[in-house]
Amino acid sequence: MPPTLIEVGRIADVEREVFGPVLHVLRYRREDLDRTIDDINATGYGLTFGLHTRIDETIARVTARIRAGNVYVNRNIIGAVVGVQPFGGHGLSGTGPKAGGPLYLLRLVRAGAGVLPVTQNAAQSALRPARDYCDWLEAGASGAAGERCRCYLDRSPLGAERELPGPVGERNVYGLCARGRVAVLPCTEFGLLLQIGAALAAGNEVVLERGVVGEGALGSLPSSVAARIMVVGDWAAAAQLGAVLFEGDAERLGAIERRAAGLPGAIVAVHALTVDELARGAPDYPLEWLIEEYSVSTNIAAAGGNAGLMTID
């Protein structure tokens, strides 16, 4: 088909990805910017996103709200370079890790790789529930689980950012954010406590199935932690799941994986350990499974020049 321009009345009118010379156009009022970004996020697709503006406040506002793997500001939205703009999407546009990013090789090894190869710059407010949860465990619920969950918290990469090298006039930032909702499927109380700790340490909301083993131990949770736990009748019915943490044997795991594979929308990865593995902590739940990567590439010359050059001696 020839290059085609189509005006739509709402974001939801664009129902799926179209790889071709097609541009959909939506006009909106400036005061509706946040709602428009939320409507884009609601489509479930999140590969690349482009923004053109010279207003720094708008750049910060939009890039913080959009759920896309690669964000391009005041430049084209193609041509990602390995080591400069690690490439990969979110949701229906990819499960990670990013090609050319620091987590890519970790998916090619048999065992967990341990510490994430990023500089930690954790988002402290987002980790408050995880800290409160560790304090609560260590104060009486389970000292052993508290110690393990404190280790999760200590190596949390949430909020980490790194500026990557690139051409003059361009700023490229790589960062890590929460995946969203994580379902926990334990078969022991200890497993439940650890799964919740791992999910919270990555800044996620916990999806807990009503009546799950160990649920009674959670009756006195701190309010900040309780607010991050969604109790449902069926974990598979929870919307927008980002991952599943499983504890149990191979037979039960197979049934869970089949259910996860049949869910609509984005692929939901199931990360499994046996009871013995989880109790030993070797292997453990690596936190890189529970976060998402993003890359923001900004043409800083478009705002009137690269002011950073003035600081060079």
Coordinates of C-alpha atoms in Angstrom, one line a residue, residues 26 194 246 253 308:
L26 CA -4.7 11.9 17.1
L194 CA 10.5 -14.9 50.1
F246 CA 6.6 -20.3 41.5
L253 CA 4.9 -26.2 37.3
G308 CA 27.6 20.3 28.1

